[in-house]
Amino acid sequence: MAALLAALAAAFLPGLAMAGSSGNLRSNATVAELAAVTGAGCTAADESKMTTLGGGNAAGSFPRKLADCGKQNYNIFSGFNSGGYKSCVSRATGISSTCASCFSTSAQYGADNCKWSCFWGSWCGSSCLKCVEPKVGAAQTCAGVPVPETTSC
């Protein structure tokens, strides 16, 4: 089972609506939503940085850095700070902000739907992975490059 960003697995915010017959995306579509359509959110340089960090669940791995940024940008009173998350991911991993946007919008799903099993449970535990599994493909599609996978801990 491929599980990216176990604690904050991929998902898109609703509304990738097409406008009329022109096929234009609505004007308020996010960078990640636009990248999802083209599959070009991350560059070859971003892919290289993610590959260097690697998958798994160990400290320093790409999934762990995403999970750490997720926890740092969630507050029980104010919710998930997607802008702070995107900045944290870009800073912690070295990937571009456009690439980080693929994970920012998807992390919102984890924060909204999987907080008990991921934030207060284990971010790489089986209940968190099962919670986020239906949305894993969206961030991978947005990235447009292979993304290191999370392993269960």
PDB file of C-alpha atoms in Angstrom:
ATOM      1  CA  MET A   1       0.000   0.000   0.000  1.00  0.00           C
ATOM      2  CA  ALA A   2       1.498   3.290  -1.021  1.00  0.00           C
ATOM      3  CA  ALA A   3       1.101   5.821   1.715  1.00  0.00           C
ATOM      4  CA  LEU A   4       2.517   9.265   1.224  1.00  0.00           C
ATOM      5  CA  LEU A   5       2.517  11.678   4.026  1.00  0.00           C
ATOM      6  CA  ALA A   6       0.926   9.253   6.396  1.00  0.00           C
ATOM      7  CA  ALA A   7      -0.255  11.808   8.893  1.00  0.00           C
ATOM      8  CA  LEU A   8      -1.397  14.236   6.284  1.00  0.00           C
ATOM      9  CA  ALA A   9      -2.172  12.230   3.203  1.00  0.00           C
ATOM     10  CA  ALA A  10      -3.070  13.683  -0.057  1.00  0.00           C
ATOM     11  CA  ALA A  11      -6.407  15.116  -0.918  1.00  0.00           C
ATOM     12  CA  PHE A  12      -7.717  18.063  -2.785  1.00  0.00           C
ATOM     13  CA  LEU A  13     -10.066  20.699  -1.627  1.00  0.00           C
ATOM     14  CA  PRO A  14     -13.341  20.427  -3.517  1.00  0.00           C
ATOM     15  CA  GLY A  15     -13.990  22.476  -6.564  1.00  0.00           C
ATOM     16  CA  LEU A  16     -11.779  21.693  -9.493  1.00  0.00           C
ATOM     17  CA  ALA A  17     -14.643  23.040 -11.566  1.00  0.00           C
ATOM     18  CA  MET A  18     -14.330  23.684 -15.240  1.00  0.00           C
ATOM     19  CA  ALA A  19     -15.849  26.874 -16.550  1.00  0.00           C
ATOM     20  CA  GLY A  20     -18.090  26.612 -19.579  1.00  0.00           C
ATOM     21  CA  SER A  21     -16.966  24.853 -22.716  1.00  0.00           C
ATOM     22  CA  SER A  22     -13.648  26.686 -22.781  1.00  0.00           C
ATOM     23  CA  GLY A  23     -12.167  24.259 -20.276  1.00  0.00           C
ATOM     24  CA  ASN A  24     -10.642  27.051 -18.210  1.00  0.00           C
ATOM     25  CA  LEU A  25     -10.296  26.438 -14.504  1.00  0.00           C
ATOM     26  CA  ARG A  26     -12.171  28.826 -12.303  1.00  0.00           C
ATOM     27  CA  SER A  27     -10.144  31.851 -11.310  1.00  0.00           C
ATOM     28  CA  ASN A  28      -9.814  30.975  -7.628  1.00  0.00           C
ATOM     29  CA  ALA A  29      -8.293  27.527  -8.167  1.00  0.00           C
ATOM     30  CA  THR A  30      -5.234  26.940  -6.002  1.00  0.00           C
ATOM     31  CA  VAL A  31      -1.746  26.257  -7.337  1.00  0.00           C
ATOM     32  CA  ALA A  32      -2.097  22.651  -6.204  1.00  0.00           C
ATOM     33  CA  GLU A  33      -5.444  22.272  -7.985  1.00  0.00           C
ATOM     34  CA  LEU A  34      -3.935  23.616 -11.191  1.00  0.00           C
ATOM     35  CA  ALA A  35      -0.915  21.351 -10.817  1.00  0.00           C
ATOM     36  CA  ALA A  36      -3.238  18.393 -10.260  1.00  0.00           C
ATOM     37  CA  VAL A  37      -4.711  18.924 -13.676  1.00  0.00           C
ATOM     38  CA  THR A  38      -1.324  19.166 -15.370  1.00  0.00           C
ATOM     39  CA  GLY A  39       0.568  16.842 -13.011  1.00  0.00           C
ATOM     40  CA  ALA A  40       3.438  19.315 -12.982  1.00  0.00           C
ATOM     41  CA  GLY A  41       3.566  20.682  -9.463  1.00  0.00           C
ATOM     42  CA  CYS A  42       7.098  19.463  -8.787  1.00  0.00           C
ATOM     43  CA  THR A  43      10.227  19.796 -10.899  1.00  0.00           C
ATOM     44  CA  ALA A  44      13.063  17.342 -11.469  1.00  0.00           C
ATOM     45  CA  ALA A  45      15.043  19.310  -8.860  1.00  0.00           C
ATOM     46  CA  ASP A  46      12.186  18.841  -6.360  1.00  0.00           C
ATOM     47  CA  GLU A  47      12.106  15.130  -7.174  1.00  0.00           C
ATOM     48  CA  SER A  48      15.837  14.876  -6.508  1.00  0.00           C
ATOM     49  CA  LYS A  49      15.484  16.568  -3.111  1.00  0.00           C
ATOM     50  CA  MET A  50      12.580  14.307  -2.120  1.00  0.00           C
ATOM     51  CA  THR A  51      14.476  11.202  -3.290  1.00  0.00           C
ATOM     52  CA  THR A  52      17.554  12.219  -1.298  1.00  0.00           C
ATOM     53  CA  LEU A  53      15.446  12.516   1.878  1.00  0.00           C
ATOM     54  CA  GLY A  54      13.853   9.158   1.103  1.00  0.00           C
ATOM     55  CA  GLY A  55      10.720   7.409   2.231  1.00  0.00           C
ATOM     56  CA  GLY A  56       9.918   5.480   5.385  1.00  0.00           C
ATOM     57  CA  ASN A  57       9.164   7.015   8.765  1.00  0.00           C
ATOM     58  CA  ALA A  58      12.573   7.749  10.287  1.00  0.00           C
ATOM     59  CA  ALA A  59      13.687  11.167  11.455  1.00  0.00           C
ATOM     60  CA  GLY A  60      14.915  13.162   8.479  1.00  0.00           C
ATOM     61  CA  SER A  61      12.870  11.250   5.900  1.00  0.00           C
ATOM     62  CA  PHE A  62      10.587  13.129   3.519  1.00  0.00           C
ATOM     63  CA  PRO A  63       7.373  11.733   5.069  1.00  0.00           C
ATOM     64  CA  ARG A  64       8.602  12.561   8.586  1.00  0.00           C
ATOM     65  CA  LYS A  65       9.410  16.155   7.605  1.00  0.00           C
ATOM     66  CA  LEU A  66       5.902  16.531   6.157  1.00  0.00           C
ATOM     67  CA  ALA A  67       4.358  15.097   9.303  1.00  0.00           C
ATOM     68  CA  ASP A  68       6.456  17.346  11.547  1.00  0.00           C
ATOM     69  CA  CYS A  69       5.382  20.421   9.553  1.00  0.00           C
ATOM     70  CA  GLY A  70       1.775  19.277   9.826  1.00  0.00           C
ATOM     71  CA  LYS A  71       1.927  19.027  13.590  1.00  0.00           C
ATOM     72  CA  GLN A  72       3.679  22.395  13.851  1.00  0.00           C
ATOM     73  CA  ASN A  73       0.931  24.041  11.810  1.00  0.00           C
ATOM     74  CA  TYR A  74      -2.139  22.630  13.501  1.00  0.00           C
ATOM     75  CA  ASN A  75      -3.798  24.298  16.444  1.00  0.00           C
ATOM     76  CA  ILE A  76      -6.815  22.825  18.197  1.00  0.00           C
ATOM     77  CA  PHE A  77      -8.447  26.265  18.359  1.00  0.00           C
ATOM     78  CA  SER A  78      -7.579  27.774  14.983  1.00  0.00           C
ATOM     79  CA  GLY A  79      -7.229  24.624  12.880  1.00  0.00           C
ATOM     80  CA  PHE A  80      -4.737  23.977  10.122  1.00  0.00           C
ATOM     81  CA  ASN A  81      -2.469  26.770   8.842  1.00  0.00           C
ATOM     82  CA  SER A  82      -1.911  25.791   5.205  1.00  0.00           C
ATOM     83  CA  GLY A  83       0.340  28.773   4.442  1.00  0.00           C
ATOM     84  CA  GLY A  84       2.557  28.000   7.405  1.00  0.00           C
ATOM     85  CA  TYR A  85       2.617  24.344   6.412  1.00  0.00           C
ATOM     86  CA  LYS A  86       3.684  25.130   2.846  1.00  0.00           C
ATOM     87  CA  SER A  87       6.480  27.410   4.095  1.00  0.00           C
ATOM     88  CA  CYS A  88       7.627  24.810   6.618  1.00  0.00           C
ATOM     89  CA  VAL A  89       7.702  22.027   4.012  1.00  0.00           C
ATOM     90  CA  SER A  90       9.622  24.157   1.536  1.00  0.00           C
ATOM     91  CA  ARG A  91      12.131  25.227   4.203  1.00  0.00           C
ATOM     92  CA  ALA A  92      12.523  21.755   5.781  1.00  0.00           C
ATOM     93  CA  THR A  93      12.879  19.807   2.539  1.00  0.00           C
ATOM     94  CA  GLY A  94      14.271  22.324   0.063  1.00  0.00           C
ATOM     95  CA  ILE A  95      11.469  21.734  -2.461  1.00  0.00           C
ATOM     96  CA  SER A  96       9.870  24.639  -4.310  1.00  0.00           C
ATOM     97  CA  SER A  97       6.813  26.364  -2.910  1.00  0.00           C
ATOM     98  CA  THR A  98       4.818  25.175  -5.932  1.00  0.00           C
ATOM     99  CA  CYS A  99       5.719  21.592  -5.129  1.00  0.00           C
ATOM    100  CA  ALA A 100       5.031  22.144  -1.418  1.00  0.00           C
ATOM    101  CA  SER A 101       1.564  23.402  -2.405  1.00  0.00           C
ATOM    102  CA  CYS A 102       0.716  19.906  -3.594  1.00  0.00           C
ATOM    103  CA  PHE A 103       1.186  18.677  -0.055  1.00  0.00           C
ATOM    104  CA  SER A 104      -0.315  21.724   1.643  1.00  0.00           C
ATOM    105  CA  THR A 105      -3.754  21.355   0.156  1.00  0.00           C
ATOM    106  CA  SER A 106      -3.675  17.630   0.714  1.00  0.00           C
ATOM    107  CA  ALA A 107      -2.560  18.011   4.323  1.00  0.00           C
ATOM    108  CA  GLN A 108      -5.769  19.910   4.983  1.00  0.00           C
ATOM    109  CA  TYR A 109      -7.676  16.644   4.504  1.00  0.00           C
ATOM    110  CA  GLY A 110      -5.575  14.912   7.135  1.00  0.00           C
ATOM    111  CA  ALA A 111      -6.096  17.780   9.562  1.00  0.00           C
ATOM    112  CA  ASP A 112      -9.845  17.842   8.937  1.00  0.00           C
ATOM    113  CA  ASN A 113     -10.526  14.113   8.872  1.00  0.00           C
ATOM    114  CA  CYS A 114      -7.698  12.194  10.528  1.00  0.00           C
ATOM    115  CA  LYS A 115      -6.513  14.347  13.421  1.00  0.00           C
ATOM    116  CA  TRP A 116      -7.285  11.820  16.152  1.00  0.00           C
ATOM    117  CA  SER A 117      -5.475   8.940  14.525  1.00  0.00           C
ATOM    118  CA  CYS A 118      -2.646  11.016  13.040  1.00  0.00           C
ATOM    119  CA  PHE A 119      -1.932  13.990  15.312  1.00  0.00           C
ATOM    120  CA  TRP A 120      -2.763  12.398  18.644  1.00  0.00           C
ATOM    121  CA  GLY A 121      -2.031   8.867  17.568  1.00  0.00           C
ATOM    122  CA  SER A 122       0.988   7.839  15.558  1.00  0.00           C
ATOM    123  CA  TRP A 123       1.442   9.701  12.278  1.00  0.00           C
ATOM    124  CA  CYS A 124       2.813   6.517  10.727  1.00  0.00           C
ATOM    125  CA  GLY A 125       0.539   4.085  12.562  1.00  0.00           C
ATOM    126  CA  SER A 126      -1.889   1.815  10.763  1.00  0.00           C
ATOM    127  CA  SER A 127      -5.023   3.742  11.813  1.00  0.00           C
ATOM    128  CA  CYS A 128      -3.620   6.990  10.432  1.00  0.00           C
ATOM    129  CA  LEU A 129      -2.510   5.298   7.215  1.00  0.00           C
ATOM    130  CA  LYS A 130      -5.950   3.739   6.772  1.00  0.00           C
ATOM    131  CA  CYS A 131      -7.655   7.079   7.397  1.00  0.00           C
ATOM    132  CA  VAL A 132      -5.686   8.907   4.743  1.00  0.00           C
ATOM    133  CA  GLU A 133      -5.365   6.083   2.209  1.00  0.00           C
ATOM    134  CA  PRO A 134      -8.326   7.162   0.030  1.00  0.00           C
ATOM    135  CA  LYS A 135      -6.616  10.493  -0.702  1.00  0.00           C
ATOM    136  CA  VAL A 136      -2.984   9.481  -1.257  1.00  0.00           C
ATOM    137  CA  GLY A 137      -3.137   9.600  -5.046  1.00  0.00           C
ATOM    138  CA  ALA A 138      -4.116  13.278  -5.250  1.00  0.00           C
ATOM    139  CA  ALA A 139      -0.797  14.657  -3.982  1.00  0.00           C
ATOM    140  CA  GLN A 140       1.116  12.203  -6.146  1.00  0.00           C
ATOM    141  CA  THR A 141      -0.860  13.345  -9.183  1.00  0.00           C
ATOM    142  CA  CYS A 142      -0.280  16.981  -8.300  1.00  0.00           C
ATOM    143  CA  ALA A 143       3.456  16.417  -7.854  1.00  0.00           C
ATOM    144  CA  GLY A 144       3.797  14.782 -11.234  1.00  0.00           C
ATOM    145  CA  VAL A 145       6.978  13.019 -10.091  1.00  0.00           C
ATOM    146  CA  PRO A 146       7.572   9.995  -7.845  1.00  0.00           C
ATOM    147  CA  VAL A 147       7.101  10.871  -4.178  1.00  0.00           C
ATOM    148  CA  PRO A 148       8.809   8.918  -1.356  1.00  0.00           C
ATOM    149  CA  GLU A 149       6.360   6.637   0.431  1.00  0.00           C
ATOM    150  CA  THR A 150       5.613   6.362   4.114  1.00  0.00           C
ATOM    151  CA  THR A 151       6.048   3.013   5.823  1.00  0.00           C
ATOM    152  CA  SER A 152       4.018   1.934   8.811  1.00  0.00           C
ATOM    153  CA  CYS A 153       5.674   2.140  12.216  1.00  0.00           C
TER     154      CYS A 153
END
